[in-house]
Amino acid sequence: MRTNHDSRAKVILHLDMNSFFASVEQAHDPSLKGIPMAVAGNPKHRRGILVTCSYEARALGIYTTMTVGEARRLCPDLVIVPPDFEKYRAASTAIFDMLRTYTELVEPVSIDEAYIDITEIGGLTNAIGITEEIQQRILRELDLPCSIGIAPNKFLAKTASDMKKPMGITILRKREIKKLLWPLPVIEMHGIGKSTEKKLNEINIKTIGDLAQSEELTVKLALGKNGLRLRERARGNDFRPVDPEAAEERKSVGSSTTLPIDETDEEECFKIFKWLANKVATRLKKEHLAGTVVMIQIRTADWQNQTRSRTVLNPLYKEEEIYKVAKELFIKHWTREQILLLGITVSNIIPMSELHEQLSIYNYEKHVSEEKINGLVTQIEKKFGTGAIQKGSFKKGRGNE
DNA sequence: TCTGGGGTCCTAGGACCC
DNA sequence: TCTGGGGTCCTAGGACCC
């Protein structure tokens, strides 16, 4: 179907904001510019870490995920600001809106990343011009730096945007991957973490090139379907389209917190759950969402994670309802081990706008009886053949039983 | 490098249904 | 009573990403 010299080859951009949270803070407060600064959640927390840091901080050996304590030791002048997600969300929206003035084919992947398919609006000839303009406009109008990758597919575009930071523009052509990608260790690949790296190393696959040139069956045996997908990516093949609706509706809303001490007191845990239920409920309400699955997470002092969940019939969104389920799950499953972290997540999300239908008993019964009827229809047709029943003949009206 | 919190996607077994 | 096969939902855990 698609060949190497395909004239219909796509031009995909991957935009990646540079140390996004820190940059947004600097844009809002110019006194933070040009100095080592970092964003860190609750600095007085016993295990606080840096969420992001400025390039000036990086130059001094500071990095993301470093503990606040160690960062301060290394750089006493480091300015630390607490995260402000409202601000980041607003900046993010502004960026994506700007991208959509070029094309509708914008797919946000996270708060600070997006894919853009510019094949139709310029192809390869205008790609660099458009990319430079986007980068400059984001810098000028929003005061935010970004890196952009240009490539024939998502994987290569993502890889390219990572190659030059900050304020980079990198083109990655398929014919260049042998030289640029294949010598790198597999861990450098997006989608490969510690665990997959280990499995690959065990079958003597060390570099991205090794993976690209490996036997299909060997990789499938070691990693399953995912292995085959990674192998294709390593060969430069990725046919996922840029899908503007991909990240449209969220799948879960959760909140978790590391406790001030390793907790063993049940009543204290209840209090935490109450607080978490409130946070989750508040966000559900704000986004007009509800969900039918409540999951709790318990991380014990030895870093073992446990999750326990329950599916309920009617979507819930109220603090009291969420708390009640979470508490019951906790009572039922906690083994009285010391607790490091507790969390609540509500998933199987349904927008409130669809909630009244879900809650209607009439619709619920109708749903059930239709399912029953469909089952009967199948059974009868099995016995007497498919024209035996005129479809829809007893679906209408009420009182089916 | 032992440290947070927000997510998504995938896998696999068991229950249950047809 | 035994035997086959397909499918969906629920639950728990793992891997990965930002």
Coordinates of C-alpha atoms (C1' of nucleotides) in Angstrom, one line a residue:
Chain A
M1 CA 0.0 0.0 0.0
R2 CA 2.3 2.7 1.3
T3 CA 5.8 2.7 -0.2
N4 CA 9.0 4.5 0.8
H5 CA 8.8 7.1 -1.9
D6 CA 5.1 7.6 -1.4
S7 CA 4.1 11.0 -2.8
R8 CA 1.2 11.0 -0.3
A9 CA 3.5 10.8 2.6
K10 CA 2.3 12.8 5.5
V11 CA 3.9 15.7 7.3
I12 CA 3.3 15.5 11.0
L13 CA 4.5 18.0 13.6
H14 CA 5.0 17.2 17.3
L15 CA 5.0 20.2 19.5
D16 CA 6.6 19.9 22.9
M17 CA 6.7 22.8 25.4
N18 CA 10.1 23.4 27.1
S19 CA 9.9 23.0 30.9
F20 CA 6.3 24.0 30.6
F21 CA 5.3 24.8 34.2
A22 CA 8.5 26.7 34.9
S23 CA 8.2 28.7 31.6
V24 CA 4.6 29.6 32.4
E25 CA 5.6 30.9 35.8
Q26 CA 8.4 32.9 34.2
A27 CA 6.0 34.4 31.7
H28 CA 3.7 35.5 34.5
D29 CA 6.4 36.8 36.7
P30 CA 9.4 38.3 34.8
S31 CA 11.5 38.4 38.0
L32 CA 11.7 34.6 37.7
K33 CA 13.4 34.9 34.3
G34 CA 17.0 34.1 33.8
I35 CA 17.4 32.6 37.3
P36 CA 17.5 29.1 38.6
M37 CA 13.9 28.3 39.6
A38 CA 11.7 25.3 40.0
V39 CA 8.1 24.3 40.5
A40 CA 7.6 21.9 43.4
G41 CA 4.4 20.7 45.1
N42 CA 4.0 21.4 48.8
P43 CA 7.7 22.1 49.8
K44 CA 7.1 21.3 53.4
H45 CA 6.1 17.8 52.5
R46 CA 8.3 15.1 53.8
R47 CA 9.0 13.8 50.4
G48 CA 8.6 16.8 48.1
I49 CA 10.1 16.7 44.6
L50 CA 10.7 19.1 41.8
V51 CA 8.0 18.9 39.1
T52 CA 10.0 21.1 36.6
C53 CA 12.9 23.5 36.7
S54 CA 14.2 26.3 34.5
Y55 CA 17.1 25.8 32.2
E56 CA 19.2 28.0 34.4
A57 CA 18.6 25.5 37.2
R58 CA 19.5 22.6 35.0
A59 CA 22.8 24.1 34.2
L60 CA 23.6 23.8 37.9
G61 CA 22.8 20.1 38.1
I62 CA 19.2 20.5 39.2
Y63 CA 16.7 18.1 37.5
T64 CA 13.0 17.1 37.5
T65 CA 12.1 14.6 40.3
M66 CA 15.0 15.7 42.5
T67 CA 13.9 16.1 46.1
V68 CA 13.4 19.7 47.3
G69 CA 15.9 19.1 50.0
E70 CA 18.7 18.0 47.7
A71 CA 18.0 20.7 45.2
R72 CA 18.3 23.3 48.0
R73 CA 21.6 21.8 49.2
L74 CA 22.9 21.9 45.6
C75 CA 21.6 25.4 44.9
P76 CA 20.7 27.5 48.0
D77 CA 19.5 30.4 45.7
L78 CA 17.0 28.2 43.9
V79 CA 13.6 29.9 43.8
I80 CA 10.8 27.4 44.3
V81 CA 7.2 28.2 43.5
P82 CA 4.2 26.0 44.1
P83 CA 2.3 24.6 41.1
D84 CA -0.7 26.5 39.8
F85 CA -2.6 24.1 37.4
E86 CA -5.3 26.7 36.5
K87 CA -2.5 28.8 35.0
Y88 CA -1.0 25.9 33.1
R89 CA -4.4 24.8 31.9
A90 CA -5.1 28.3 30.6
A91 CA -1.7 28.5 28.8
S92 CA -2.3 25.1 27.3
T93 CA -5.7 26.0 25.9
A94 CA -4.3 29.2 24.4
I95 CA -1.5 27.2 22.6
F96 CA -3.9 24.6 21.2
D97 CA -6.4 27.3 20.1
M98 CA -3.5 29.0 18.3
L99 CA -2.6 25.7 16.6
R100 CA -6.2 25.3 15.4
T101 CA -6.0 28.5 13.5
Y102 CA -3.7 26.6 11.1
T103 CA -5.6 23.3 10.9
E104 CA -8.3 21.4 12.6
L105 CA -6.0 18.4 12.7
V106 CA -4.6 19.1 16.1
E107 CA -4.4 16.3 18.6
P108 CA -3.5 17.4 22.2
V109 CA -1.6 14.5 23.9
S110 CA -1.0 16.1 27.3
I111 CA -1.1 19.5 28.9
D112 CA 2.0 20.6 27.0
E113 CA 2.2 18.4 23.9
A114 CA 0.3 18.1 20.6
Y115 CA 0.5 16.5 17.2
I116 CA -0.5 18.5 14.1
D117 CA -1.0 17.1 10.7
I118 CA 0.0 19.8 8.2
T119 CA 0.0 17.6 5.1
E120 CA -3.0 19.4 3.6
I121 CA -1.9 22.9 4.5
G122 CA 1.6 22.9 3.0
G123 CA 3.2 19.5 2.9
L124 CA 6.9 19.3 3.1
T125 CA 7.7 22.4 1.0
N126 CA 6.1 24.8 3.5
A127 CA 6.7 22.7 6.6
I128 CA 9.7 24.6 7.9
G129 CA 8.0 28.0 7.3
I130 CA 4.9 27.0 9.1
T131 CA 6.8 25.4 12.0
E132 CA 9.0 28.4 12.5
E133 CA 5.9 30.7 12.4
I134 CA 4.2 28.5 15.1
Q135 CA 7.2 28.5 17.3
Q136 CA 7.8 32.2 17.0
R137 CA 4.1 33.1 17.6
I138 CA 4.0 31.0 20.8
L139 CA 7.1 32.7 21.9
R140 CA 5.9 36.2 21.0
E141 CA 2.3 36.0 22.0
L142 CA 2.5 33.8 25.0
D143 CA 6.1 34.2 26.0
L144 CA 6.7 30.4 26.0
P145 CA 9.4 28.4 24.4
C146 CA 8.8 25.1 22.6
S147 CA 10.5 22.5 20.5
I148 CA 8.9 21.1 17.3
G149 CA 9.7 17.9 15.4
I150 CA 8.8 17.4 11.8
A151 CA 8.5 13.9 10.4
P152 CA 6.3 11.6 8.2
N153 CA 4.6 10.0 11.3
K154 CA 3.8 10.5 15.0
F155 CA 6.5 8.4 16.4
L156 CA 9.3 10.0 14.4
A157 CA 7.9 13.5 15.0
K158 CA 7.8 12.8 18.7
T159 CA 11.4 11.5 18.6
A160 CA 12.5 14.6 16.6
S161 CA 11.0 17.2 19.0
D162 CA 13.1 15.6 21.7
M163 CA 16.4 16.1 19.8
K164 CA 16.9 19.8 20.3
K165 CA 15.8 21.7 23.4
P166 CA 15.0 24.4 24.1
M167 CA 13.5 26.2 21.0
G168 CA 14.5 23.5 18.6
I169 CA 13.1 22.6 15.2
T170 CA 14.2 19.1 14.0
I171 CA 13.3 17.3 10.8
L172 CA 13.6 13.5 11.0
R173 CA 13.4 11.8 7.6
K174 CA 12.8 8.1 7.4
R175 CA 16.0 7.6 5.5
E176 CA 17.9 9.1 8.4
I177 CA 16.8 6.8 11.1
K178 CA 19.5 4.2 10.5
K179 CA 22.1 6.8 11.3
L180 CA 20.3 8.9 13.9
L181 CA 18.1 6.4 15.8
W182 CA 19.5 2.9 15.4
P183 CA 22.7 3.5 17.4
L184 CA 20.8 4.6 20.5
P185 CA 20.0 2.2 23.4
V186 CA 16.4 0.9 23.4
I187 CA 15.6 2.8 26.6
E188 CA 15.8 6.0 24.5
M189 CA 12.7 5.0 22.6
H190 CA 9.3 6.5 23.6
G191 CA 7.3 3.6 24.9
I192 CA 10.2 1.6 26.3
G193 CA 10.8 1.9 30.0
K194 CA 13.0 0.0 32.5
S195 CA 11.0 -3.2 32.4
T196 CA 10.9 -3.5 28.6
E197 CA 14.5 -2.6 28.4
K198 CA 15.4 -5.4 30.7
K199 CA 13.3 -8.0 28.7
L200 CA 14.9 -6.8 25.4
N201 CA 18.4 -6.9 26.8
E202 CA 17.8 -10.5 27.9
I203 CA 17.2 -11.5 24.3
N204 CA 20.3 -9.6 23.3
I205 CA 18.5 -6.5 21.9
K206 CA 20.5 -3.5 23.1
T207 CA 20.0 -0.7 20.5
I208 CA 17.0 0.6 18.6
G209 CA 18.7 -0.9 15.5
D210 CA 18.9 -4.3 17.2
L211 CA 15.1 -4.1 17.7
A212 CA 14.5 -2.9 14.2
Q213 CA 16.4 -5.8 12.7
S214 CA 15.3 -8.5 15.2
E215 CA 13.2 -11.5 14.3
E216 CA 9.5 -10.8 14.6
L217 CA 8.8 -14.1 16.5
T218 CA 11.5 -13.5 19.0
V219 CA 10.1 -10.1 20.0
K220 CA 6.6 -11.4 20.0
L221 CA 7.6 -14.1 22.4
A222 CA 9.3 -11.7 24.7
L223 CA 6.8 -8.8 24.7
G224 CA 3.7 -9.9 22.9
K225 CA 1.7 -7.5 20.6
N226 CA 3.4 -4.5 22.1
G227 CA 6.8 -5.9 21.0
L228 CA 5.7 -6.1 17.4
R229 CA 4.4 -2.5 17.6
L230 CA 7.7 -1.2 19.1
R231 CA 9.6 -3.1 16.4
E232 CA 7.6 -1.4 13.7
R233 CA 8.3 2.0 15.3
A234 CA 12.0 1.2 15.4
R235 CA 11.8 0.6 11.7
G236 CA 10.2 4.0 11.3
N237 CA 6.7 2.7 10.6
D238 CA 3.7 4.2 12.4
F239 CA 0.4 4.7 10.7
R240 CA -1.6 6.2 13.6
P241 CA -3.6 9.2 12.2
V242 CA -3.6 12.5 14.0
D243 CA -7.0 12.4 15.7
P244 CA -8.4 15.6 17.1
E245 CA -11.0 13.7 19.1
A246 CA -8.6 11.2 20.5
A247 CA -8.2 12.8 24.0
E248 CA -11.6 14.4 23.9
E249 CA -13.3 12.9 26.9
R250 CA -11.5 11.9 30.0
K251 CA -11.6 8.4 31.3
S252 CA -11.0 8.9 35.0
V253 CA -10.7 11.4 37.7
G254 CA -8.5 10.6 40.7
S255 CA -6.7 12.1 43.7
S256 CA -4.1 10.6 45.9
T257 CA -1.8 11.8 48.7
T258 CA 1.3 10.7 50.5
L259 CA 0.5 10.7 54.2
P260 CA 2.5 12.9 56.7
I261 CA 3.5 9.7 58.6
D262 CA 3.3 6.0 57.9
E263 CA -0.3 5.6 59.0
T264 CA -1.8 2.7 61.0
D265 CA -4.8 4.5 62.5
E266 CA -8.1 3.6 60.8
E267 CA -9.9 6.8 61.8
E268 CA -7.1 8.9 60.3
C269 CA -7.4 7.0 57.1
F270 CA -11.1 7.7 57.0
K271 CA -10.4 11.4 57.3
I272 CA -8.0 11.2 54.4
F273 CA -10.5 9.4 52.3
K274 CA -13.1 12.0 53.1
W275 CA -10.7 14.7 52.0
L276 CA -9.8 12.8 48.8
A277 CA -13.5 12.1 48.1
N278 CA -14.1 15.8 48.3
K279 CA -11.3 16.7 45.9
V280 CA -12.5 14.1 43.4
A281 CA -16.2 15.1 43.7
T282 CA -15.3 18.8 43.3
R283 CA -13.4 18.1 40.0
L284 CA -16.2 15.8 38.8
K285 CA -18.7 18.5 39.5
K286 CA -16.6 21.2 37.8
E287 CA -16.3 19.1 34.6
H288 CA -19.9 17.9 34.8
L289 CA -18.9 14.3 35.0
A290 CA -20.0 11.2 36.9
G291 CA -18.7 7.6 37.0
T292 CA -19.7 4.1 37.9
V293 CA -16.4 2.7 39.2
V294 CA -14.7 3.7 42.4
M295 CA -11.2 2.6 43.0
I296 CA -9.0 3.0 46.0
Q297 CA -5.3 2.8 46.1
I298 CA -3.2 1.8 49.1
R299 CA 0.5 2.1 49.0
T300 CA 2.2 0.5 52.0
A301 CA 5.4 1.6 53.6
D302 CA 7.3 -0.9 51.6
W303 CA 6.1 0.7 48.4
Q304 CA 3.7 -2.1 47.5
N305 CA 0.6 -0.9 45.6
Q306 CA -2.8 -2.3 46.0
T307 CA -5.9 -1.3 44.2
R308 CA -9.5 -2.3 45.0
S309 CA -12.5 -1.3 43.0
R310 CA -16.2 -1.6 42.9
T311 CA -18.6 -1.0 40.0
V312 CA -22.0 0.6 41.0
L313 CA -25.2 0.6 39.1
N314 CA -25.8 4.4 38.9
P315 CA -23.1 6.9 38.1
L316 CA -22.0 8.8 41.1
Y317 CA -20.4 12.2 41.6
K318 CA -21.3 13.3 45.2
E319 CA -18.6 13.4 47.9
E320 CA -20.7 11.3 50.3
E321 CA -21.4 8.6 47.8
I322 CA -17.8 8.3 46.7
Y323 CA -16.6 8.4 50.3
K324 CA -19.0 5.6 51.3
V325 CA -17.8 3.2 48.6
A326 CA -14.1 4.1 49.3
K327 CA -14.5 3.5 53.0
E328 CA -16.2 0.2 52.5
L329 CA -13.5 -1.0 50.2
F330 CA -10.8 0.1 52.6
I331 CA -12.4 -1.6 55.6
K332 CA -12.8 -4.8 53.6
H333 CA -9.3 -5.0 52.2
W334 CA -6.9 -3.2 54.5
T335 CA -4.6 -5.7 56.1
R336 CA -3.5 -3.2 58.8
E337 CA -0.1 -2.7 57.2
Q338 CA 1.6 0.7 57.6
I339 CA 0.2 3.0 54.9
L340 CA 2.3 5.5 52.9
L341 CA -0.2 6.8 50.4
L342 CA -4.0 6.6 49.8
G343 CA -5.9 7.5 46.7
I344 CA -9.4 7.5 45.2
T345 CA -10.1 7.3 41.5
V346 CA -13.5 7.4 39.8
S347 CA -13.6 5.9 36.3
N348 CA -16.0 4.7 33.7
I349 CA -16.9 8.3 33.3
I350 CA -20.1 9.5 31.8
P351 CA -20.9 13.2 31.1
M352 CA -23.7 14.6 33.3
S353 CA -25.6 15.5 30.2
E354 CA -26.2 11.8 29.6
L355 CA -26.9 11.2 33.2
H356 CA -30.6 11.7 33.2
E357 CA -31.0 8.9 30.7
Q358 CA -28.9 6.6 32.7
L359 CA -30.8 7.3 35.8
S360 CA -34.2 6.9 34.3
I361 CA -35.7 3.6 35.6
Y362 CA -37.9 3.4 32.5
N363 CA -34.8 3.5 30.2
Y364 CA -33.0 1.1 32.4
E365 CA -35.8 -1.4 32.2
K366 CA -36.2 -0.8 28.5
H367 CA -32.5 -1.5 28.1
V368 CA -32.7 -4.7 30.0
S369 CA -35.8 -6.0 28.3
E370 CA -34.4 -5.2 24.9
E371 CA -31.4 -7.2 25.7
K372 CA -33.6 -10.0 26.8
I373 CA -35.6 -9.8 23.6
N374 CA -32.5 -9.8 21.4
G375 CA -31.5 -13.0 23.2
L376 CA -34.8 -14.6 22.5
V377 CA -34.7 -13.5 18.9
T378 CA -31.3 -15.1 18.5
Q379 CA -32.5 -18.3 20.0
I380 CA -35.7 -18.6 17.9
E381 CA -33.8 -17.7 14.8
K382 CA -31.3 -20.5 15.6
K383 CA -34.2 -23.0 15.6
F384 CA -36.4 -21.7 12.9
G385 CA -34.0 -19.8 10.7
T386 CA -33.6 -16.0 10.1
G387 CA -36.8 -14.9 8.5
A388 CA -38.8 -16.5 11.3
I389 CA -39.3 -13.2 13.1
Q390 CA -39.9 -9.8 11.7
K391 CA -37.3 -7.6 13.4
G392 CA -38.8 -4.9 15.5
S393 CA -42.2 -6.5 15.6
F394 CA -42.4 -6.6 19.4
K395 CA -39.9 -4.0 20.3
K396 CA -42.3 -1.1 20.2
G397 CA -44.7 -0.3 22.9
R398 CA -44.6 -1.2 26.5
G399 CA -45.3 -4.2 28.6
N400 CA -42.8 -6.6 27.1
E401 CA -42.2 -9.5 29.5
Chain B
dT1 C1' 17.7 7.8 42.0
dC2 C1' 14.0 5.4 46.6
dT3 C1' 10.7 10.3 45.2
dG4 C1' 4.7 13.0 43.7
dG5 C1' 0.6 12.9 41.7
dG6 C1' -2.1 13.0 37.5
dG7 C1' -3.2 10.0 33.9
dT8 C1' -3.7 6.1 29.7
dC9 C1' -3.5 1.6 27.8
dC10 C1' -2.9 -3.4 28.1
dT11 C1' -3.3 -8.1 30.0
dA12 C1' -5.3 -11.9 32.2
dG13 C1' -8.4 -14.7 34.9
dG14 C1' -13.1 -15.5 36.5
dA15 C1' -18.1 -15.0 36.2
dC16 C1' -21.8 -15.2 33.3
dC17 C1' -24.4 -15.5 29.0
dC18 C1' -25.8 -17.5 24.5
Chain C
dT1 C1' -24.6 -35.1 31.9
dC2 C1' -20.8 -34.0 29.0
dT3 C1' -18.8 -31.3 25.6
dG4 C1' -17.4 -26.8 22.4
dG5 C1' -16.8 -22.0 21.3
dG6 C1' -17.7 -17.0 21.3
dG7 C1' -18.4 -12.8 23.7
dT8 C1' -18.8 -9.2 27.5
dC9 C1' -18.1 -7.4 32.0
dC10 C1' -15.6 -7.0 36.3
dT11 C1' -11.5 -6.9 38.9
dA12 C1' -6.4 -6.4 39.8
dG13 C1' -2.1 -5.4 38.4
dG14 C1' 1.7 -3.7 35.4
dA15 C1' 4.0 -0.6 32.3
dC16 C1' 4.6 3.8 30.8
dC17 C1' 4.3 8.9 30.2
dC18 C1' 4.3 13.9 31.7

